[in-house]
JSON list of C-alpha atoms in Angstrom, two decimals:
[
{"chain": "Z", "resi": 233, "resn": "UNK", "atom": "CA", "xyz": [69.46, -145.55, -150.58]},
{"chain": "Z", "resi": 234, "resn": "UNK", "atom": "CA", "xyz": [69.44, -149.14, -149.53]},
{"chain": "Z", "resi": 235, "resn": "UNK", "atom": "CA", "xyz": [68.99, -150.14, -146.35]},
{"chain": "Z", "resi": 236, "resn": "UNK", "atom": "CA", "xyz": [69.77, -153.58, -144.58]},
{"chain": "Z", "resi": 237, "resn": "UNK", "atom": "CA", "xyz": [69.69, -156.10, -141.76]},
{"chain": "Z", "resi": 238, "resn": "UNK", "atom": "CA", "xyz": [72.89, -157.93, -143.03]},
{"chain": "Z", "resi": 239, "resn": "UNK", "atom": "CA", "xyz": [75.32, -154.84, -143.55]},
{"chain": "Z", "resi": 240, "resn": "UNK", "atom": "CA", "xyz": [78.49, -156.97, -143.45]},
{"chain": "Z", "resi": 241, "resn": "UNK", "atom": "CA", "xyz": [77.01, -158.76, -147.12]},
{"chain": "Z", "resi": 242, "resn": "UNK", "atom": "CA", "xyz": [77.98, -157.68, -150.30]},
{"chain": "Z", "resi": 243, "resn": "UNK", "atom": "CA", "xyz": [75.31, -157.05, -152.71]},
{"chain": "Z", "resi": 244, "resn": "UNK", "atom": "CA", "xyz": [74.89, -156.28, -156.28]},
{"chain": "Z", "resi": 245, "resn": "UNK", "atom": "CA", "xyz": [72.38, -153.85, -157.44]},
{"chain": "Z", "resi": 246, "resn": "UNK", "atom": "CA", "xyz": [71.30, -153.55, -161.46]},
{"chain": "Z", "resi": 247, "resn": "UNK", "atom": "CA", "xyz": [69.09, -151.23, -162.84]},
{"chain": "Z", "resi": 248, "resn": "UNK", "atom": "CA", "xyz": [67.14, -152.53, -165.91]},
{"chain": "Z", "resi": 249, "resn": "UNK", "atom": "CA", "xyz": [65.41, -150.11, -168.36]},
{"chain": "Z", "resi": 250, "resn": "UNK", "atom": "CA", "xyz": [63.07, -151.08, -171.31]},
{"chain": "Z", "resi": 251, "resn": "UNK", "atom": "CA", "xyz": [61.70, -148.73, -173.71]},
{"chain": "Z", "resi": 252, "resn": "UNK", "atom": "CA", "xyz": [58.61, -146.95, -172.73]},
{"chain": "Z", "resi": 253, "resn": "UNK", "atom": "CA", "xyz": [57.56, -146.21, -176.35]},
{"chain": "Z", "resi": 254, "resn": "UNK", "atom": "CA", "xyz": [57.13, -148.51, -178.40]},
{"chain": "Z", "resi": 255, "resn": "UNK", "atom": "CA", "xyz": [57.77, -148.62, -182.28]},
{"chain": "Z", "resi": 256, "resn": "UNK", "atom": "CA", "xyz": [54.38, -147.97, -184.04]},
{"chain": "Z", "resi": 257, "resn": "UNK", "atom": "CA", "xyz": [53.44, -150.60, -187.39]},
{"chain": "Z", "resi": 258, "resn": "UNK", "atom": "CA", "xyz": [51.04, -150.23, -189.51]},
{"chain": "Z", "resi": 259, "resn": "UNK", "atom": "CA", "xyz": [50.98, -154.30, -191.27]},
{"chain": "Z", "resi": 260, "resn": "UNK", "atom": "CA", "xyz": [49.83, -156.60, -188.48]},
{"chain": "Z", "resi": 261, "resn": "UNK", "atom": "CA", "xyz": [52.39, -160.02, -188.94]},
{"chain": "Z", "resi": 262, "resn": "UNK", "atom": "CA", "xyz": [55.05, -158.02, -190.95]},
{"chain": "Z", "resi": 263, "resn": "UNK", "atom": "CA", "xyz": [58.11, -158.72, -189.82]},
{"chain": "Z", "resi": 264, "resn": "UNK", "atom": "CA", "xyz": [59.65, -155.28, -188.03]},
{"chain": "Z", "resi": 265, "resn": "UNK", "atom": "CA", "xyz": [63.28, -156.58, -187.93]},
{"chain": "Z", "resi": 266, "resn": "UNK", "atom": "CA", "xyz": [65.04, -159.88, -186.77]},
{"chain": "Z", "resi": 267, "resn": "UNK", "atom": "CA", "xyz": [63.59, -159.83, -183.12]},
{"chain": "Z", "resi": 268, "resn": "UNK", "atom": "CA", "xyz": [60.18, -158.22, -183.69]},
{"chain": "Z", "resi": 269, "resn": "UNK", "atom": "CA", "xyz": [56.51, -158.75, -185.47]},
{"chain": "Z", "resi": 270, "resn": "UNK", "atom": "CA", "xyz": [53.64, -156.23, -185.64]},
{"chain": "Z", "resi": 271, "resn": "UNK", "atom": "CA", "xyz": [51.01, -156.75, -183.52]},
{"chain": "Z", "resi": 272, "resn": "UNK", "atom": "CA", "xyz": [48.41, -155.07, -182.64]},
{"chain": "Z", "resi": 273, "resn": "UNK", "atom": "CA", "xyz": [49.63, -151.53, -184.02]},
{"chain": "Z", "resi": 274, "resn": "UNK", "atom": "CA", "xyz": [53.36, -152.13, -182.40]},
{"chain": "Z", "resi": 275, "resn": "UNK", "atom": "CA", "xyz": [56.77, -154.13, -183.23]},
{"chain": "Z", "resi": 276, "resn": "UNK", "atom": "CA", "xyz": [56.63, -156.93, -180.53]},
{"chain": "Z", "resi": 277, "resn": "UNK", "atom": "CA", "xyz": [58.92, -159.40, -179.55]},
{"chain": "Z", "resi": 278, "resn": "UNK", "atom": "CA", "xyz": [59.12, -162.87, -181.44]},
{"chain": "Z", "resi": 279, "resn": "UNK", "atom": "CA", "xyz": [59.26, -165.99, -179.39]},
{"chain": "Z", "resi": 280, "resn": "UNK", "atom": "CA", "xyz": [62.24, -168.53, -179.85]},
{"chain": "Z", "resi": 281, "resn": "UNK", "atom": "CA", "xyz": [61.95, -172.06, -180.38]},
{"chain": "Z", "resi": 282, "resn": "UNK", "atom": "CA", "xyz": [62.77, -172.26, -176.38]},
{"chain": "Z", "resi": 283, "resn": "UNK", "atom": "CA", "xyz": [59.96, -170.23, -175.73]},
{"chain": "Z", "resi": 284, "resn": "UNK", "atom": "CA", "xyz": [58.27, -170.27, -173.00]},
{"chain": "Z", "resi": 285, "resn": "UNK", "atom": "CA", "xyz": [61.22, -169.82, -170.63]},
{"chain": "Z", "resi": 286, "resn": "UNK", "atom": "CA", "xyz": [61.08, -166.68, -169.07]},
{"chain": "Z", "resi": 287, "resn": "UNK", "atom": "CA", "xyz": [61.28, -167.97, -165.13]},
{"chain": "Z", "resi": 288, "resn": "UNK", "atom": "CA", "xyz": [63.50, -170.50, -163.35]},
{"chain": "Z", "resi": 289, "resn": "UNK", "atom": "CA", "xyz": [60.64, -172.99, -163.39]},
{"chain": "Z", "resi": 290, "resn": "UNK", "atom": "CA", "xyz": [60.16, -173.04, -166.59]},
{"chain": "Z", "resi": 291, "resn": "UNK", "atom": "CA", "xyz": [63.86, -173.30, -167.83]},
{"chain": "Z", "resi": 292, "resn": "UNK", "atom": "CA", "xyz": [64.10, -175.41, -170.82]},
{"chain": "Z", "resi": 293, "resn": "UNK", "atom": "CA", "xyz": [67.28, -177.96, -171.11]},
{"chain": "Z", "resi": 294, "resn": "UNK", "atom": "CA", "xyz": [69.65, -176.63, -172.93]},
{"chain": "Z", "resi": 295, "resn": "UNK", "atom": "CA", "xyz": [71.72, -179.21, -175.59]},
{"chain": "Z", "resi": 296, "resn": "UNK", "atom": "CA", "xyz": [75.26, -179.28, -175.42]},
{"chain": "Z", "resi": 297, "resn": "UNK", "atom": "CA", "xyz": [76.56, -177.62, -178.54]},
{"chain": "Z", "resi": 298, "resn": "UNK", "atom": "CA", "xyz": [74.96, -174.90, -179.99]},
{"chain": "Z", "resi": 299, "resn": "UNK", "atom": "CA", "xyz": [71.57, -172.89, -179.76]},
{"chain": "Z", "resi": 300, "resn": "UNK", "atom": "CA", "xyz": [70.92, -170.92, -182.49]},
{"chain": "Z", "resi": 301, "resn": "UNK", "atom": "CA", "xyz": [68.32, -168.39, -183.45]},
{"chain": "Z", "resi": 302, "resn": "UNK", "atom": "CA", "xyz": [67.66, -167.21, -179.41]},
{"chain": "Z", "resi": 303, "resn": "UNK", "atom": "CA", "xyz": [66.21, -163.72, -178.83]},
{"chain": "Z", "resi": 304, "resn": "UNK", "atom": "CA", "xyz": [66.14, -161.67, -175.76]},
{"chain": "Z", "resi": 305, "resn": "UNK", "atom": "CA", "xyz": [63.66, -159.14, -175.38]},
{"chain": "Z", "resi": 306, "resn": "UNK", "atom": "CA", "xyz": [63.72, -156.17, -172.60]},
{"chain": "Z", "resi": 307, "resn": "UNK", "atom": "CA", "xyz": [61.61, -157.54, -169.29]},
{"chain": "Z", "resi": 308, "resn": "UNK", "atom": "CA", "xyz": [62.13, -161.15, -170.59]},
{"chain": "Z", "resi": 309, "resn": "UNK", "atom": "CA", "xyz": [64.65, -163.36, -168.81]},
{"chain": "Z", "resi": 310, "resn": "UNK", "atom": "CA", "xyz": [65.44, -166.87, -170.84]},
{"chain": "Z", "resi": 311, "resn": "UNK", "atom": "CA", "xyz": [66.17, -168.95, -168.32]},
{"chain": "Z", "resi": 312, "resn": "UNK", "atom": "CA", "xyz": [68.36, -172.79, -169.15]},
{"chain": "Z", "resi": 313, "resn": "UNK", "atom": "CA", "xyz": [69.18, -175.76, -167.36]},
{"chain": "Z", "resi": 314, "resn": "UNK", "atom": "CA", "xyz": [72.42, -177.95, -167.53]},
{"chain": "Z", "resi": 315, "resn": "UNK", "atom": "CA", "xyz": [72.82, -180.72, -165.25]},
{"chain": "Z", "resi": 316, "resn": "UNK", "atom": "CA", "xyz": [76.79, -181.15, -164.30]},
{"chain": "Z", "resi": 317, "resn": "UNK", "atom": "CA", "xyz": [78.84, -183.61, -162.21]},
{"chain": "Z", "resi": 318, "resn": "UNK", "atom": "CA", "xyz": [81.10, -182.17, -159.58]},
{"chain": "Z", "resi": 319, "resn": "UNK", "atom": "CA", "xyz": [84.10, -180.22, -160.01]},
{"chain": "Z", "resi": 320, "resn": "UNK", "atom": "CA", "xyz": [83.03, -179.94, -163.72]},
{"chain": "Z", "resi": 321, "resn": "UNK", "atom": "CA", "xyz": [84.18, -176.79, -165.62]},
{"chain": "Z", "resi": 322, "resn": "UNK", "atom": "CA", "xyz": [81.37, -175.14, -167.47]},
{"chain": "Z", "resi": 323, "resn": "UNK", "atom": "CA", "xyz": [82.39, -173.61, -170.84]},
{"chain": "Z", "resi": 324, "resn": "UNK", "atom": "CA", "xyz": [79.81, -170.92, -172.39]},
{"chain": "Z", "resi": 325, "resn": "UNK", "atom": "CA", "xyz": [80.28, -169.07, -175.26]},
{"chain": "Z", "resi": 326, "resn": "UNK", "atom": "CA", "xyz": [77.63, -165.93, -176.04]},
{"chain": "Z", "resi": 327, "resn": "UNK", "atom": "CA", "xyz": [77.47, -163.71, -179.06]},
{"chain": "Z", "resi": 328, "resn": "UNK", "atom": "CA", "xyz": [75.26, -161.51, -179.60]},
{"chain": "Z", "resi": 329, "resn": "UNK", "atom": "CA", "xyz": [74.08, -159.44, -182.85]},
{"chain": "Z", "resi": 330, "resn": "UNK", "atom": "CA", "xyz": [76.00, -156.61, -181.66]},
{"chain": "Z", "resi": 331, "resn": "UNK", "atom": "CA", "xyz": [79.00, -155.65, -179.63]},
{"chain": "Z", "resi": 332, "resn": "UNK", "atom": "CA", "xyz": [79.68, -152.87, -176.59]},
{"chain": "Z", "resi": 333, "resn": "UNK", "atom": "CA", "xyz": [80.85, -149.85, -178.95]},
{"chain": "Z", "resi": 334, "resn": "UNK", "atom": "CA", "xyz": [76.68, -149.32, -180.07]},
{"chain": "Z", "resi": 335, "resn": "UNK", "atom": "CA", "xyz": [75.22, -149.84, -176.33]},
{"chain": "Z", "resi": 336, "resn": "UNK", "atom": "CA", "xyz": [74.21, -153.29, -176.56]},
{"chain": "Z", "resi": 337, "resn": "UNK", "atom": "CA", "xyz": [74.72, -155.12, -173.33]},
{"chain": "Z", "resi": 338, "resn": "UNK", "atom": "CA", "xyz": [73.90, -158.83, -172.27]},
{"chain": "Z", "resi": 339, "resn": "UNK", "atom": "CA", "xyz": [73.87, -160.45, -168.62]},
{"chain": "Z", "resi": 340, "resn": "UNK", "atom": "CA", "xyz": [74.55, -163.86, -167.86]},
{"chain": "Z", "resi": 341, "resn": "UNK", "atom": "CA", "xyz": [73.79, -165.54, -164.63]},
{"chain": "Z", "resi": 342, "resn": "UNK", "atom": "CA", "xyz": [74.61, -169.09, -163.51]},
{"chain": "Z", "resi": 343, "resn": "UNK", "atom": "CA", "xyz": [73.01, -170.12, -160.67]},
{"chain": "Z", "resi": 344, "resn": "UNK", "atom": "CA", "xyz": [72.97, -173.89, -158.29]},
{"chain": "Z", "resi": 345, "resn": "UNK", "atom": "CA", "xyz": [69.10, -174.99, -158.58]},
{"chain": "Z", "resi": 346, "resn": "UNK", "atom": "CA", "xyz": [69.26, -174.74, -154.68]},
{"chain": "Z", "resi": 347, "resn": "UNK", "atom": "CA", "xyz": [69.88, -171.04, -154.81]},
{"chain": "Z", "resi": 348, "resn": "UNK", "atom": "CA", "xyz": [68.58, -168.82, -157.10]},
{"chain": "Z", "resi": 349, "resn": "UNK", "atom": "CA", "xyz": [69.04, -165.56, -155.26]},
{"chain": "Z", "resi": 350, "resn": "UNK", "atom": "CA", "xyz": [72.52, -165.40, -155.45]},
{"chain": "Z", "resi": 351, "resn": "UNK", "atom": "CA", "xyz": [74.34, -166.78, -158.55]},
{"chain": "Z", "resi": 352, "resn": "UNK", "atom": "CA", "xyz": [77.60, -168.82, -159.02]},
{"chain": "Z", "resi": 353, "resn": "UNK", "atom": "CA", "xyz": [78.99, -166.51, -161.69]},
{"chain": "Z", "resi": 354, "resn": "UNK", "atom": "CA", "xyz": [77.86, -163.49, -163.40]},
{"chain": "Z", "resi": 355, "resn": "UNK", "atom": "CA", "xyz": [78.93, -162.17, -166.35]},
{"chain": "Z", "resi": 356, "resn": "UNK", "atom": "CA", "xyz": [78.15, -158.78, -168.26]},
{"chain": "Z", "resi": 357, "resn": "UNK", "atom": "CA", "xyz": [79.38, -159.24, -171.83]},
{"chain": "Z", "resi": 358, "resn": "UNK", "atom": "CA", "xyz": [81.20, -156.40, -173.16]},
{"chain": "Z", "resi": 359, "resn": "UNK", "atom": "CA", "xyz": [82.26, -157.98, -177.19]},
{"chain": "Z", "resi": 360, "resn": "UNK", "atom": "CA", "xyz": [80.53, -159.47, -180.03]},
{"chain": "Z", "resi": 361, "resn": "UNK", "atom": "CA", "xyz": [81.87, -162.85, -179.00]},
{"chain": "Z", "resi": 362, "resn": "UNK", "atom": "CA", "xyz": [83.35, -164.31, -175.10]},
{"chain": "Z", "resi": 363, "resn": "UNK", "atom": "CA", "xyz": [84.09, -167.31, -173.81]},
{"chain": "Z", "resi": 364, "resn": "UNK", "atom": "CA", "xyz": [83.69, -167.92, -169.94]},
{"chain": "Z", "resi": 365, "resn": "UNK", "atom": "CA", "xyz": [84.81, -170.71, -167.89]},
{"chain": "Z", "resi": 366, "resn": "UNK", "atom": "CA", "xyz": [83.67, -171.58, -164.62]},
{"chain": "Z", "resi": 367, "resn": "UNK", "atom": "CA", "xyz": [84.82, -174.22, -161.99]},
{"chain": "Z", "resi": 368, "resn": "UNK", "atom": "CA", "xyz": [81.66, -175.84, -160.80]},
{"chain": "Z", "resi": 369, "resn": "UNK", "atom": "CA", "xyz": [81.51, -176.41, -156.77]},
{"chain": "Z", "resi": 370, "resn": "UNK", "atom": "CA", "xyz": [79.15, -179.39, -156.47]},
{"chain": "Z", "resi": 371, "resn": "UNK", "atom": "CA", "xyz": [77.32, -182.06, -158.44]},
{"chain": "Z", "resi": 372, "resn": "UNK", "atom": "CA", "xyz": [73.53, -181.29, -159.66]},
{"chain": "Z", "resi": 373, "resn": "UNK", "atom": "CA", "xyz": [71.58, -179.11, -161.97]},
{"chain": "Z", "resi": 374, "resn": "UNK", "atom": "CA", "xyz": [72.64, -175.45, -163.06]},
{"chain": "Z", "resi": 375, "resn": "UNK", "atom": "CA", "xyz": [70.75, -172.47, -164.34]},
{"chain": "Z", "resi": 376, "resn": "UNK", "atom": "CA", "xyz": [71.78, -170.04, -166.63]},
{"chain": "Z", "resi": 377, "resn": "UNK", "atom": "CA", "xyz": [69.51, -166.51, -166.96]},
{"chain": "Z", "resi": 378, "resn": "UNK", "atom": "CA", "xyz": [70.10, -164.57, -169.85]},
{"chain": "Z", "resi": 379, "resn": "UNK", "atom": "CA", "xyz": [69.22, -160.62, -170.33]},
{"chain": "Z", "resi": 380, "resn": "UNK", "atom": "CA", "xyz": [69.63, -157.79, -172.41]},
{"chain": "Z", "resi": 381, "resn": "UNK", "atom": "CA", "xyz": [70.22, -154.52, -170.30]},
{"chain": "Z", "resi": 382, "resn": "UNK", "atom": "CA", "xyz": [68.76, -152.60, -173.71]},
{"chain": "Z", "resi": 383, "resn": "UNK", "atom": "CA", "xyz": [66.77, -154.00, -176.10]},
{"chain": "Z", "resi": 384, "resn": "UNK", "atom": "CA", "xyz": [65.56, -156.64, -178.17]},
{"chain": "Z", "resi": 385, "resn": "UNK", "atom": "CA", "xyz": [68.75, -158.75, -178.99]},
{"chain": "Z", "resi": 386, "resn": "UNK", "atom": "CA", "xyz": [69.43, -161.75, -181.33]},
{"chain": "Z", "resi": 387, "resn": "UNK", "atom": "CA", "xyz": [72.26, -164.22, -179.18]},
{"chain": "Z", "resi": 388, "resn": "UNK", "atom": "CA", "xyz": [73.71, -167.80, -179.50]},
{"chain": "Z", "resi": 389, "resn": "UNK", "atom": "CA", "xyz": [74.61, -169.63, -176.98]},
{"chain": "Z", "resi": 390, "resn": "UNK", "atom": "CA", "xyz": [77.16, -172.53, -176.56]},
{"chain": "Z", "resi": 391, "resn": "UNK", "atom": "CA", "xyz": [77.43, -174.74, -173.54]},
{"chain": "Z", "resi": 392, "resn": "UNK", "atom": "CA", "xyz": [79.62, -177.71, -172.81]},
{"chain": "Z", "resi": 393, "resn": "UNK", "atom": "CA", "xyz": [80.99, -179.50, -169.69]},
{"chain": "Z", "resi": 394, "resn": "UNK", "atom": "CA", "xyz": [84.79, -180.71, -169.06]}
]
């Protein structure tokens, strides 16, 4: 139960869950899989080459074209920054390692650098591979969050403007 002051707003609620128990190793620096490293007795999450970027202020500027080799991580938020003209149309593309059918689930938020409580567009990506377009409403820098709503997650990300 949620209570309010503003009762005539919509809101969005998400519920994000990360693993409680995590996967034991016994080789500290071997490599678990493609998102994770032992250390210190566990399977951890390896840092991408945008790294450290897990809060709007540090959001890293993201290239247009492609970003390879990104990882997600459960309670880590990669945060992005693309600076647009008005009435621009933002094109992302996100894949990710693995598609709806297994349980694998990424969120992606955009967001005006003026108001990062409630975002321009959010998408929940449902397929290996989707495009999204968005109409932008003003002039001046974007941020994009990305999330996995599971676990650790391998993604690329493509951004342009039109």
């Amino acid at each position: 139960r949620v209570s309010t002051t503003k009762p005539s707003t919509n809101y969005s609620v998400a519920l994000y869950l990360k693993p409680t128990k995590l996967e034991v190793c016994k080789t500290e620096g071997k490599v678990c899989d493609s998102t994770r490293v032992c250390k210190g007795g566990h399977c951890t999450c390896i840092a991408d080459s945008f790294e450290p970027n897990n809060a709007a202020n540090a959001a890293r500027d993201l290239p247009l074209g492609i970003a390879q080799d990104l990882i997600a991580c459960p309670s880590d938020e990669d945060w992005f920054k693309v600076d647009a003209s008005a009435k621009q149309n933002l094109a992302i593309h996100l894949e990710t390692s693995a598609a709806v059918g297994q349980g694998y689930f990424v969120n992606l938020a955009v967001f005006a650098s003026d108001n990062l409580e409630t975002p321009v567009a959010f998408f929940h990506k449902t397929k290996w591979s989707e495009d999204y377009q968005l109409q932008l409403p003003k002039a001046g820098l974007y941020l994009l969050r990305v999330r996995t709503v599971d676990f650790w997650r391998n993604y690329r990300l493509q951004v342009s403007l039109k």
